[in-house]
XYZ file of C-alpha atoms in Angstrom:
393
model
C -168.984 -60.956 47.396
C -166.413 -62.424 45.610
C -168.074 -64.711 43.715
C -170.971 -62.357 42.718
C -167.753 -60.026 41.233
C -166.191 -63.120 39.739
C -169.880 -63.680 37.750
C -170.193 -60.098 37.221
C -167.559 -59.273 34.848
C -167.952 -62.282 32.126
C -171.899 -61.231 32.233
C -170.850 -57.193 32.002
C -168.825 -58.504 28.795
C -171.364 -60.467 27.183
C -173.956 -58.122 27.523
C -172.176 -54.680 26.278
C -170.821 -57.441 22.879
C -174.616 -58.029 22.533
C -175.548 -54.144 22.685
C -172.272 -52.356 21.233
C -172.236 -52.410 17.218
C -170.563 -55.186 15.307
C -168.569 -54.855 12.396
C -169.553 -56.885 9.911
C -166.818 -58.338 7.394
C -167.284 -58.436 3.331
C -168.995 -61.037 2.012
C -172.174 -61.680 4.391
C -175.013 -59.567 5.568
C -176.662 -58.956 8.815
C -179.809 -58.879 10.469
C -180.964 -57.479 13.928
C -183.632 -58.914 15.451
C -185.760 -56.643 18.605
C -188.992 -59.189 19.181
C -190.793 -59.589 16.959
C -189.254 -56.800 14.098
C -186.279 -57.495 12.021
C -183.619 -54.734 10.533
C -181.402 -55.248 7.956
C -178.135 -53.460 8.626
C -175.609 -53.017 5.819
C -172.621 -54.739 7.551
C -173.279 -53.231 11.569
C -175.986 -53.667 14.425
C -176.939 -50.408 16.197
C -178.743 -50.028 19.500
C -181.777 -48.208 20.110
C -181.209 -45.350 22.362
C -184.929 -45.462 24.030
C -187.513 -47.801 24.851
C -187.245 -50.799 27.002
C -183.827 -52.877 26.726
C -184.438 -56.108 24.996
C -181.894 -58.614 23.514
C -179.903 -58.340 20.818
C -179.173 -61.071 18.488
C -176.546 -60.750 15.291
C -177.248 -63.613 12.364
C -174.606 -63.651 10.135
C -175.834 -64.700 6.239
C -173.189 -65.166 3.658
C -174.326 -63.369 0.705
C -173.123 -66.385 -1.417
C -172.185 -69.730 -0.423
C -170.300 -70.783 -3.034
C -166.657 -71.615 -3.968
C -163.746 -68.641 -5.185
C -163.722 -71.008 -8.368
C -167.615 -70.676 -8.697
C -167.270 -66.825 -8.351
C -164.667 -66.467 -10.926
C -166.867 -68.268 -13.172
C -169.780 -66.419 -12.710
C -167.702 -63.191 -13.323
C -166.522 -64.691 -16.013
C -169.883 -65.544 -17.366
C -170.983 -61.943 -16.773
C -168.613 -60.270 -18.728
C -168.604 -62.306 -21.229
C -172.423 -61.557 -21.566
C -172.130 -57.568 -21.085
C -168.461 -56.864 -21.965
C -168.584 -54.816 -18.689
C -165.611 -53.571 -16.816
C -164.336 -56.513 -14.513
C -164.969 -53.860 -11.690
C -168.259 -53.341 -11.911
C -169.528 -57.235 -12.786
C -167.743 -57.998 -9.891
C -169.386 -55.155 -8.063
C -173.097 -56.402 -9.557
C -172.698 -59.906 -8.547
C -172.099 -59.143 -4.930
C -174.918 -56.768 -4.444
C -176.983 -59.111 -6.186
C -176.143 -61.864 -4.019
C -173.733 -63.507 -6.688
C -177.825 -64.337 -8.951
C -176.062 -63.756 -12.717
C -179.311 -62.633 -13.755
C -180.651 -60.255 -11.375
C -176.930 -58.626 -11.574
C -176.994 -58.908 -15.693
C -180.364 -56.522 -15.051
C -178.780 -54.624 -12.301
C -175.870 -53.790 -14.009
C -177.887 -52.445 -17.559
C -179.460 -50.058 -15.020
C -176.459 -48.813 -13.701
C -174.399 -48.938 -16.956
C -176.864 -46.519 -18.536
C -177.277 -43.573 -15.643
C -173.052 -44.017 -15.958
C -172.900 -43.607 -19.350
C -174.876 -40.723 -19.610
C -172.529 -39.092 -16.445
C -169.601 -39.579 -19.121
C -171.562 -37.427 -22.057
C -169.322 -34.701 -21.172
C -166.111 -36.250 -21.556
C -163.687 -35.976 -23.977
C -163.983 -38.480 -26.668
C -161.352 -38.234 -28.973
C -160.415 -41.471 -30.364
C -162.826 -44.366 -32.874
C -162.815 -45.291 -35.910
C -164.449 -44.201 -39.242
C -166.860 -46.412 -40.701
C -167.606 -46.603 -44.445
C -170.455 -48.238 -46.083
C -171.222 -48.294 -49.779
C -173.886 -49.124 -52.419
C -174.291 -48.372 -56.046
C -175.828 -45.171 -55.349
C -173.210 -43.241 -53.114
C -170.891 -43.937 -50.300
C -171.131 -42.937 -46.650
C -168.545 -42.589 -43.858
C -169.323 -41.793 -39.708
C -166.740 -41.123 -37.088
C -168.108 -42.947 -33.924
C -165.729 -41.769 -31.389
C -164.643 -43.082 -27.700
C -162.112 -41.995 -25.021
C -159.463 -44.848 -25.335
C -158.013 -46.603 -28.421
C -158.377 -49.841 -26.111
C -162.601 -49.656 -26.490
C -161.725 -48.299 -30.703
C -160.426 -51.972 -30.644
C -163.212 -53.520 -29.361
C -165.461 -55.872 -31.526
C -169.030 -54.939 -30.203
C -168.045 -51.282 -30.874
C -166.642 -51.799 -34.278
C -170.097 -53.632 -34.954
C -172.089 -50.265 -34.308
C -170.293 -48.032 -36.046
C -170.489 -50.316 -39.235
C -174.166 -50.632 -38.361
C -174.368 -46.723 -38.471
C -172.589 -46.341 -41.768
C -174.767 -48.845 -43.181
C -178.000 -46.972 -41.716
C -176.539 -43.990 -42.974
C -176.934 -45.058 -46.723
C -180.654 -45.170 -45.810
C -180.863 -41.178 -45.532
C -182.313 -39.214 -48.707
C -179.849 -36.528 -49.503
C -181.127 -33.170 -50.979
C -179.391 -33.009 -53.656
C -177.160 -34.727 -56.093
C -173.609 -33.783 -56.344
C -170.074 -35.027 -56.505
C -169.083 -33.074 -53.706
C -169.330 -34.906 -50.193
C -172.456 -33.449 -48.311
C -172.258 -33.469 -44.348
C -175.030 -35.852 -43.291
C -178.031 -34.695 -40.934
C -176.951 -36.350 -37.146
C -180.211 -35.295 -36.291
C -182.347 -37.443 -38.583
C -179.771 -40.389 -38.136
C -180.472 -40.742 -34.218
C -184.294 -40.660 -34.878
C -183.583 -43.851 -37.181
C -184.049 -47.644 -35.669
C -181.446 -50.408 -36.208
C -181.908 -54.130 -36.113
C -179.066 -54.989 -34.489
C -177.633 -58.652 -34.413
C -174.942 -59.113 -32.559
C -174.739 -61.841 -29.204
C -173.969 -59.110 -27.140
C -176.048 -55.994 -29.147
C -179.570 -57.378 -30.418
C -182.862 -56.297 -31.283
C -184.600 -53.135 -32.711
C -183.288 -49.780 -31.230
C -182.970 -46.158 -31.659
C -179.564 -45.205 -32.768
C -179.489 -43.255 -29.634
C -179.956 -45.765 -27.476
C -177.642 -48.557 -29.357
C -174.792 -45.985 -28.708
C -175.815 -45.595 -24.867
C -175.847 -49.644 -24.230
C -172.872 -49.832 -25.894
C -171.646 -46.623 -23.757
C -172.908 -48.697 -20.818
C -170.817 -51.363 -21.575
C -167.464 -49.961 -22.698
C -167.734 -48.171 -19.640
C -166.615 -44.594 -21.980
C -168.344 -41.940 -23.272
C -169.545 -43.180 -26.773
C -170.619 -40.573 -29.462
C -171.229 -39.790 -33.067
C -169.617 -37.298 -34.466
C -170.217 -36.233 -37.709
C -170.830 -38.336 -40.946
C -170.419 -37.277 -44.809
C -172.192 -38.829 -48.067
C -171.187 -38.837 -51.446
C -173.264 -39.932 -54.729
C -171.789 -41.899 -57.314
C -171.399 -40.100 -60.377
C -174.137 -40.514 -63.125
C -170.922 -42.059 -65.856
C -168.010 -43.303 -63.351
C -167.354 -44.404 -60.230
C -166.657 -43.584 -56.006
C -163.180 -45.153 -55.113
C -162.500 -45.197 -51.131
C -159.624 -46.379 -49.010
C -159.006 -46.309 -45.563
C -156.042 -46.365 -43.712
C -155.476 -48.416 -40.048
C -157.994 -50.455 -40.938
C -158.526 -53.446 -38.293
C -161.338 -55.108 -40.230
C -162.922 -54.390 -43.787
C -165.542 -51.232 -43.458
C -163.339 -49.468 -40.624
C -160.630 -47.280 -40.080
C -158.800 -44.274 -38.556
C -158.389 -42.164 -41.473
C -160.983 -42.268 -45.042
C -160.313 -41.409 -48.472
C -163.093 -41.116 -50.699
C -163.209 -39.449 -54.503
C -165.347 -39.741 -56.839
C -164.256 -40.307 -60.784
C -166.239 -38.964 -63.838
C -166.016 -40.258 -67.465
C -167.750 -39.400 -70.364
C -168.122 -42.434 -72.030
C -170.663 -44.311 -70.624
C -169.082 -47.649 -72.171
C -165.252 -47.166 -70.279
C -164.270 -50.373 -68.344
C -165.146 -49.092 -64.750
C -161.836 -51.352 -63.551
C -159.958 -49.237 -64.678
C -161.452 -45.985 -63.271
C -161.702 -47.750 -59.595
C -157.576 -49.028 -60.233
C -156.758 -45.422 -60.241
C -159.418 -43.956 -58.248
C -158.204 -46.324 -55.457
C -154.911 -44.853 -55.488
C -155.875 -41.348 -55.805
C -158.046 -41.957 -52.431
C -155.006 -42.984 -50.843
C -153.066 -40.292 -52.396
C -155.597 -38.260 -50.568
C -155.117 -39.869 -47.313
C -151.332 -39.649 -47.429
C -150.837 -36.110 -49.042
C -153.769 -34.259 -47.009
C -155.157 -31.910 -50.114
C -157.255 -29.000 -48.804
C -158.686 -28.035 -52.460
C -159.095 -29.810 -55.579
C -157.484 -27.547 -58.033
C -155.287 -24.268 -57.779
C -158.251 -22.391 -59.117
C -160.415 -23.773 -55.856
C -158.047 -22.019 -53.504
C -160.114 -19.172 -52.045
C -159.065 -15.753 -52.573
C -158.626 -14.991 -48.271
C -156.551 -18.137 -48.274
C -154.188 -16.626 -51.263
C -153.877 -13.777 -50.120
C -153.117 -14.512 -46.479
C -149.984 -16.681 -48.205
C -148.977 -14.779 -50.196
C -148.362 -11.986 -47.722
C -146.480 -14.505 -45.408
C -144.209 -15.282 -48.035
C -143.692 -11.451 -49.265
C -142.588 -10.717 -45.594
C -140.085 -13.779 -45.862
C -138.782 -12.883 -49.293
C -138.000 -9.444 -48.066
C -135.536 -10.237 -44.733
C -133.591 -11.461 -47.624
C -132.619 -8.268 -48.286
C -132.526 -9.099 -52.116
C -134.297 -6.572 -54.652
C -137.656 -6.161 -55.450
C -137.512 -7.854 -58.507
C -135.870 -10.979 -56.804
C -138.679 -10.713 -54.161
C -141.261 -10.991 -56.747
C -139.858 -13.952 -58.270
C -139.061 -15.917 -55.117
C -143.194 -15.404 -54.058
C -143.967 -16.514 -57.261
C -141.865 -19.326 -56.727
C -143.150 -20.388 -53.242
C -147.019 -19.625 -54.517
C -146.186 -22.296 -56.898
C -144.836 -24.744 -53.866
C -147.688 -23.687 -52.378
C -150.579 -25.019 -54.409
C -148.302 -28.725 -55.082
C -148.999 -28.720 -51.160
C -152.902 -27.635 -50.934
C -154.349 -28.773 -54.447
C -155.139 -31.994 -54.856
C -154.108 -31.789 -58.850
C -151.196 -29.559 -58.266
C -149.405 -32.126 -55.683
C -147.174 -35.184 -56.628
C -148.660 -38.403 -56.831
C -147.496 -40.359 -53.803
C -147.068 -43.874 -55.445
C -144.924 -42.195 -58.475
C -142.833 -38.568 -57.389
C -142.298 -38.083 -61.382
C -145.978 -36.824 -62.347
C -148.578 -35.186 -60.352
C -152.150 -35.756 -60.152
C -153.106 -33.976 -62.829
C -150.246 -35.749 -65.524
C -152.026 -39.371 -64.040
C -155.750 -37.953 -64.758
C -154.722 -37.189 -68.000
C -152.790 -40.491 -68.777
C -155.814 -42.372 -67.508
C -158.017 -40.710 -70.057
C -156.053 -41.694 -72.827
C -155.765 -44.902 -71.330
C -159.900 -45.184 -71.402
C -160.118 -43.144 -74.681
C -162.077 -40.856 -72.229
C -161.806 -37.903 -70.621
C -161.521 -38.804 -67.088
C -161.596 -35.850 -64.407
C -161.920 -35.627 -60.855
C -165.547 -35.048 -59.316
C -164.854 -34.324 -55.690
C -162.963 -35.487 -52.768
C -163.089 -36.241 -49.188
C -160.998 -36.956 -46.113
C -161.509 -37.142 -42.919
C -159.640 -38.363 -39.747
C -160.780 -39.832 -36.180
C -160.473 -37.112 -33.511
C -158.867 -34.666 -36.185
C -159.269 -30.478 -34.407
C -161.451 -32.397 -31.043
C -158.179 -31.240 -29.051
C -157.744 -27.522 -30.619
C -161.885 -27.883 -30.450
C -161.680 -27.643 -26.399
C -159.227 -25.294 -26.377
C -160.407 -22.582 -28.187
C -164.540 -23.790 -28.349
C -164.141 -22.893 -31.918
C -167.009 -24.561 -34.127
C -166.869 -28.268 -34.976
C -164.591 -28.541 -38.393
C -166.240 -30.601 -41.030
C -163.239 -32.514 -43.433
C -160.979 -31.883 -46.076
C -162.995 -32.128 -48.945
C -163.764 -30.309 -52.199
């Protein structure tokens, strides 16, 4: 009797190890094997509750029998190929048994269904992009959720892909004032896209969802403007934060008439380029004190009445200190009324006129455009008030 309990209790061990379910550390999988079927199990073995008892064996397969150093360097490889978060590669590799390619293919899938679970999220930073031919000038706002992705090379190369494609679209009519381009018709365009990491022909939809995929943000274009070169003069643009030529966080864009067919254009796009960044600096909301619309006026005008009058000074006073302020007013709204930024001594208007007799010319200002990344996307969610367009006149 004492030996059969001394026998019993290491075999009463054994077999409830065998039967009870093991735990199964990171890094390996297991499979259960009942006769003549096999189970996989994602990391535990579980007993069947009925049928005839039979053994139990655990095999233990490392997913990937390969060196820490080797890993590294395959995540390395990965991201390098995807520009992926380090997260998910990591995560890719390991359910694909560390194979770079079935994870590369794994991870696409993936990238996509989580890029379009981020389509409702808040993307209020980017960058403008601004492309330009002899026949007009275009500028897109490609925004993303972090200034970290704005910064990132593969997404800088779409959005100057887009402006580019942009220049492509017919617009309906000719005008110096910047038109708002048609989204809709953009996304139904295809892009040849070379770039190591962004290749091949594609829908413009579905270049911003890979590249969604792989910032690992919600990716989206906003809104895009176009402006024709005049039929005598030129389109002068500048744009401010610019981390390479073609992009930036804030666009000027103008374009300059001239009658005389035969005026140097150097010197219309020497001015023109400072007026643009006149534009970008001093934030004009018309282009002359006669643009100013009437509700606009009026709505000033009666804030500054109501401001004149806790003075306590007389009517007449009152009058002239509106009058005054009207006239502060418009140097602060109209693009011609406002000092020019590079020189405090003249205004817009005084430089215009200097630069026609500088051309023998007159020289006058077609339209005007700027536009900032992310500008009214915060008030936008506040209030769901409609998308605004620009400043531009």
């Amino acid at each position: 009797m004492v030996c059969y309990r001394g026998v019993k209790r290491p075999i009463e061990i054994i077999y409830k190890s065998l039967n009870s379910s093991i735990c199964c550390g990171r890094g390996y999988s297991t499979s259960t094997h009942r006769g003549n079927s096999v189970a996989e199990s994602k990391g535990y073995l579980y007993k069947h509750a009925d049928g005839p008892r039979t053994y139990t064996m655990s095999i233990r397969r490392y997913s990937a029998e390969i060196s820490s150093m080797e890993q590294m360097n395959l995540i390395k490889r990965l991201r390098e190929r995807t520009s992926a978060p380090i997260k998910e590669v990591k995560a890719a590799l390991i359910t694909s048994n560390w194979d770079i390619e079935a994870a590369q293919k794994d991870l696409r899938k993936r990238g996509i269904v989580l890029a379009s679970k981020k389509s409702s999220r808040t993307a209020a930073e980017g960058l403008l992009a601004l492309a330009q031919n002899e026949k007009k000038a275009a500028v897109i706002e490609l925004n993303c959720e972090t200034d970290f992705v704005a910064r990132n090379e593969i997404f800088q190369y779409l959005a100057l892909s887009l402006a580019k494609l942009a220049l492509l679209l017919e617009g309906s009519q000719q005008t110096s004032a910047a038109i708002p381009l048609g989204l809709e018709h953009l996304e139904d365009l295809k892009m040849n896209l070379d770039h190591p990491k962004l290749s091949g022909e594609k829908s413009v939809q579905n270049a911003i969802t890979e590249v969604a995929a792989m910032m690992g943000e919600n990716v989206k274009l906003r809104r895009g403007f176009a402006m024709s070169t005049p039929s005598i003069g030129v389109i002068s643009t500048y744009l401010h934060t610019s981390p390479q030529p073609g992009v930036g966080r804030i666009a000027g864009i103008l374009s300059v008439e001239v009658e005389d067919q035969n005026v140097p254009q150097d010197a219309l796009q020497r001015v023109g380029s400072e007026i643009a960044m006149h534009v970008v600096a001093a934030k004009p909301l018309f282009l002359t004190k006669e643009d100013v619309s009437s509700d606009a006026l009026s709505n000033e005008r009666e804030i500054l009445k109501s401001q004149a009058e806790n003075s306590g000074r007389p009517q007449i006073a009152i009058e002239k200190m509106v009058e005054g302020r009207m006239r502060k007013y418009f140097e602060e709204v109209a693009l011609m009324e406002q000092k020019f930024v590079v020189n405090d001594t003249i205004n817009v208007k005084t430089l215009i006129s200097n630069l026609s007799k500088e051309v023998g010319s007159p020289v006058k200002i077609g339209g005007f455009l700027r536009m900032e990344v992310g500008e009214g996307l915060q008030r936008l969610e506040a209030s769901n008030e409609s998308e605004p367009l620009a400043n531009a006149a």
